[in-house]
mmCIF file of C-alpha atoms in Angstrom:
data_model
loop_
_atom_site.group_PDB
_atom_site.id
_atom_site.type_symbol
_atom_site.label_atom_id
_atom_site.label_comp_id
_atom_site.label_asym_id
_atom_site.label_seq_id
_atom_site.Cartn_x
_atom_site.Cartn_y
_atom_site.Cartn_z
ATOM 1 C CA MET A 26 -25.002 121.346 -25.214
ATOM 2 C CA GLU A 27 -26.443 117.938 -24.809
ATOM 3 C CA ILE A 28 -26.207 118.151 -20.986
ATOM 4 C CA LEU A 29 -27.896 121.666 -21.111
ATOM 5 C CA GLY A 30 -30.639 120.159 -23.140
ATOM 6 C CA LYS A 31 -31.264 117.354 -20.670
ATOM 7 C CA ILE A 32 -31.369 119.712 -17.801
ATOM 8 C CA LEU A 33 -33.857 122.004 -19.573
ATOM 9 C CA VAL A 34 -36.027 118.982 -20.442
ATOM 10 C CA GLY A 35 -35.816 117.842 -16.797
ATOM 11 C CA LEU A 36 -36.926 121.299 -15.592
ATOM 12 C CA VAL A 37 -39.917 121.296 -17.930
ATOM 13 C CA ALA A 38 -40.838 117.834 -16.674
ATOM 14 C CA LEU A 39 -40.528 118.995 -13.015
ATOM 15 C CA GLU A 40 -42.675 121.986 -13.769
ATOM 16 C CA HIS A 41 -45.387 119.775 -15.128
ATOM 17 C CA LEU A 42 -45.094 117.494 -12.177
ATOM 18 C CA TYR A 43 -45.701 120.564 -10.018
ATOM 19 C CA ILE A 44 -48.589 121.731 -12.033
ATOM 20 C CA MET A 45 -50.062 118.229 -11.807
ATOM 21 C CA TYR A 46 -49.647 118.331 -7.994
ATOM 22 C CA ILE A 47 -51.396 121.728 -7.668
ATOM 23 C CA GLU A 48 -54.201 120.858 -10.071
ATOM 24 C CA MET A 49 -54.883 117.335 -8.736
ATOM 25 C CA PHE A 50 -54.113 117.539 -5.006
ATOM 26 C CA ALA A 51 -53.890 121.232 -3.893
ATOM 27 C CA TRP A 52 -56.435 122.964 -6.086
ATOM 28 C CA GLU A 53 -58.291 124.474 -3.199
ATOM 29 C CA THR A 54 -55.153 125.654 -1.331
ATOM 30 C CA LYS A 55 -52.008 126.110 -3.441
ATOM 31 C CA GLY A 56 -54.231 126.442 -6.527
ATOM 32 C CA LYS A 57 -55.970 129.550 -5.110
ATOM 33 C CA GLU A 58 -52.521 131.209 -4.544
ATOM 34 C CA THR A 59 -51.057 130.155 -7.911
ATOM 35 C CA PHE A 60 -54.122 131.144 -9.994
ATOM 36 C CA LYS A 61 -55.106 134.143 -7.990
ATOM 37 C CA GLY A 62 -57.023 136.559 -10.186
ATOM 38 C CA SER A 63 -57.708 133.982 -12.960
ATOM 39 C CA LEU A 64 -60.683 132.455 -11.146
ATOM 40 C CA ALA A 65 -62.911 133.820 -8.435
ATOM 41 C CA PRO A 66 -62.063 132.212 -4.975
ATOM 42 C CA GLU A 67 -65.439 130.726 -4.555
ATOM 43 C CA LEU A 68 -65.107 128.689 -7.850
ATOM 44 C CA PHE A 69 -62.059 126.592 -6.763
ATOM 45 C CA THR A 70 -64.269 124.115 -4.850
ATOM 46 C CA PRO A 71 -66.850 123.481 -7.720
ATOM 47 C CA THR A 72 -64.081 123.164 -10.220
ATOM 48 C CA LYS A 73 -61.947 120.727 -8.349
ATOM 49 C CA THR A 74 -62.739 117.675 -10.481
ATOM 50 C CA LEU A 75 -62.040 119.759 -13.687
ATOM 51 C CA ALA A 76 -58.665 120.918 -12.331
ATOM 52 C CA ALA A 77 -57.765 117.386 -11.399
ATOM 53 C CA ASN A 78 -58.536 116.268 -15.015
ATOM 54 C CA GLN A 79 -56.262 119.072 -16.210
ATOM 55 C CA GLY A 80 -53.669 117.907 -13.723
ATOM 56 C CA LEU A 81 -53.817 114.425 -15.037
ATOM 57 C CA TYR A 82 -52.917 115.717 -18.541
ATOM 58 C CA ASN A 83 -50.033 117.733 -17.110
ATOM 59 C CA GLY A 84 -48.831 114.489 -15.585
ATOM 60 C CA PHE A 85 -48.825 112.811 -18.908
ATOM 61 C CA LEU A 86 -46.748 115.562 -20.465
ATOM 62 C CA ALA A 87 -44.328 115.157 -17.454
ATOM 63 C CA ALA A 88 -44.342 111.293 -17.911
ATOM 64 C CA GLY A 89 -43.481 111.725 -21.640
ATOM 65 C CA LEU A 90 -40.567 114.071 -20.864
ATOM 66 C CA ILE A 91 -39.264 111.740 -18.151
ATOM 67 C CA TRP A 92 -39.576 108.836 -20.599
ATOM 68 C CA TYR A 93 -36.888 110.753 -22.695
ATOM 69 C CA PHE A 94 -34.289 109.995 -20.085
ATOM 70 C CA PHE A 95 -34.740 106.263 -20.440
ATOM 71 C CA LEU A 96 -34.398 106.060 -24.201
ATOM 72 C CA GLU A 97 -31.238 106.264 -26.381
ATOM 73 C CA GLY A 98 -30.335 107.504 -29.717
ATOM 74 C CA HIS A 99 -32.855 109.048 -32.223
ATOM 75 C CA TRP A 100 -35.904 107.749 -30.209
ATOM 76 C CA ALA A 101 -34.960 109.944 -27.168
ATOM 77 C CA PHE A 102 -34.684 112.935 -29.361
ATOM 78 C CA HIS A 103 -37.969 112.392 -31.176
ATOM 79 C CA VAL A 104 -39.773 111.615 -27.933
ATOM 80 C CA ALA A 105 -38.414 114.892 -26.389
ATOM 81 C CA ILE A 106 -39.429 116.920 -29.478
ATOM 82 C CA PHE A 107 -42.952 115.414 -29.386
ATOM 83 C CA PHE A 108 -43.633 116.182 -25.772
ATOM 84 C CA LEU A 109 -41.959 119.578 -25.834
ATOM 85 C CA THR A 110 -44.067 120.398 -28.770
ATOM 86 C CA CYS A 111 -47.238 119.333 -26.878
ATOM 87 C CA VAL A 112 -46.158 121.581 -23.971
ATOM 88 C CA ILE A 113 -45.573 124.456 -26.313
ATOM 89 C CA ILE A 114 -48.913 124.153 -27.948
ATOM 90 C CA ALA A 115 -50.680 123.822 -24.566
ATOM 91 C CA GLY A 116 -48.852 127.029 -23.367
ATOM 92 C CA ILE A 117 -49.797 128.923 -26.398
ATOM 93 C CA TYR A 118 -53.474 127.848 -26.167
ATOM 94 C CA GLY A 119 -53.530 128.810 -22.479
ATOM 95 C CA ALA A 120 -51.907 132.132 -23.204
ATOM 96 C CA VAL A 121 -54.554 132.934 -25.866
ATOM 97 C CA THR A 122 -57.548 131.582 -23.932
ATOM 98 C CA ALA A 123 -56.686 132.087 -20.302
ATOM 99 C CA SER A 124 -53.716 134.291 -19.308
ATOM 100 C CA LYS A 125 -50.621 135.586 -21.291
ATOM 101 C CA LYS A 126 -48.537 134.626 -18.269
ATOM 102 C CA ILE A 127 -48.986 130.993 -19.369
ATOM 103 C CA PHE A 128 -46.960 131.550 -22.407
ATOM 104 C CA TYR A 129 -43.836 132.695 -20.358
ATOM 105 C CA VAL A 130 -44.347 130.055 -17.513
ATOM 106 C CA GLN A 131 -45.132 127.055 -19.643
ATOM 107 C CA ALA A 132 -44.500 127.547 -23.380
ATOM 108 C CA LEU A 133 -41.091 129.618 -23.294
ATOM 109 C CA PRO A 134 -39.174 127.064 -21.149
ATOM 110 C CA ALA A 135 -40.201 124.279 -23.544
ATOM 111 C CA ILE A 136 -39.336 126.429 -26.555
ATOM 112 C CA VAL A 137 -35.859 127.060 -25.065
ATOM 113 C CA ALA A 138 -35.378 123.354 -24.380
ATOM 114 C CA LEU A 139 -36.474 122.406 -27.906
ATOM 115 C CA VAL A 140 -33.979 124.819 -29.477
ATOM 116 C CA VAL A 141 -31.122 123.675 -27.319
ATOM 117 C CA LEU A 142 -31.981 119.957 -28.147
ATOM 118 C CA HIS A 143 -31.436 120.815 -31.753
ATOM 119 C CA PHE A 144 -27.877 121.843 -31.115
ATOM 120 C CA ARG A 145 -26.858 118.460 -29.793
#
């Protein structure tokens, strides 16, 4: 179960690195494809700076989850719990305010990882 938990935490971290990439560096290209329907195409250019800011926060979430792999003992567990909980809260907020899809793409994988971590 411990290995599965690490794999799931790693996948959530990778997902947030990918979101960071889209929002910070590919907002006007890959962002248009990824968020099609959520935002009018002509709004991607004027919102580029706002998206980059969001991307930075996703990078911080990924960094916290990656930090988990460099810690040992109870600190690793608590760091993972904190950052997974942040991802879950962000995913729920996004689902309520922007798109229900965000819950399934962002919050649900973090919930699964959090549950698995508790079975270590």
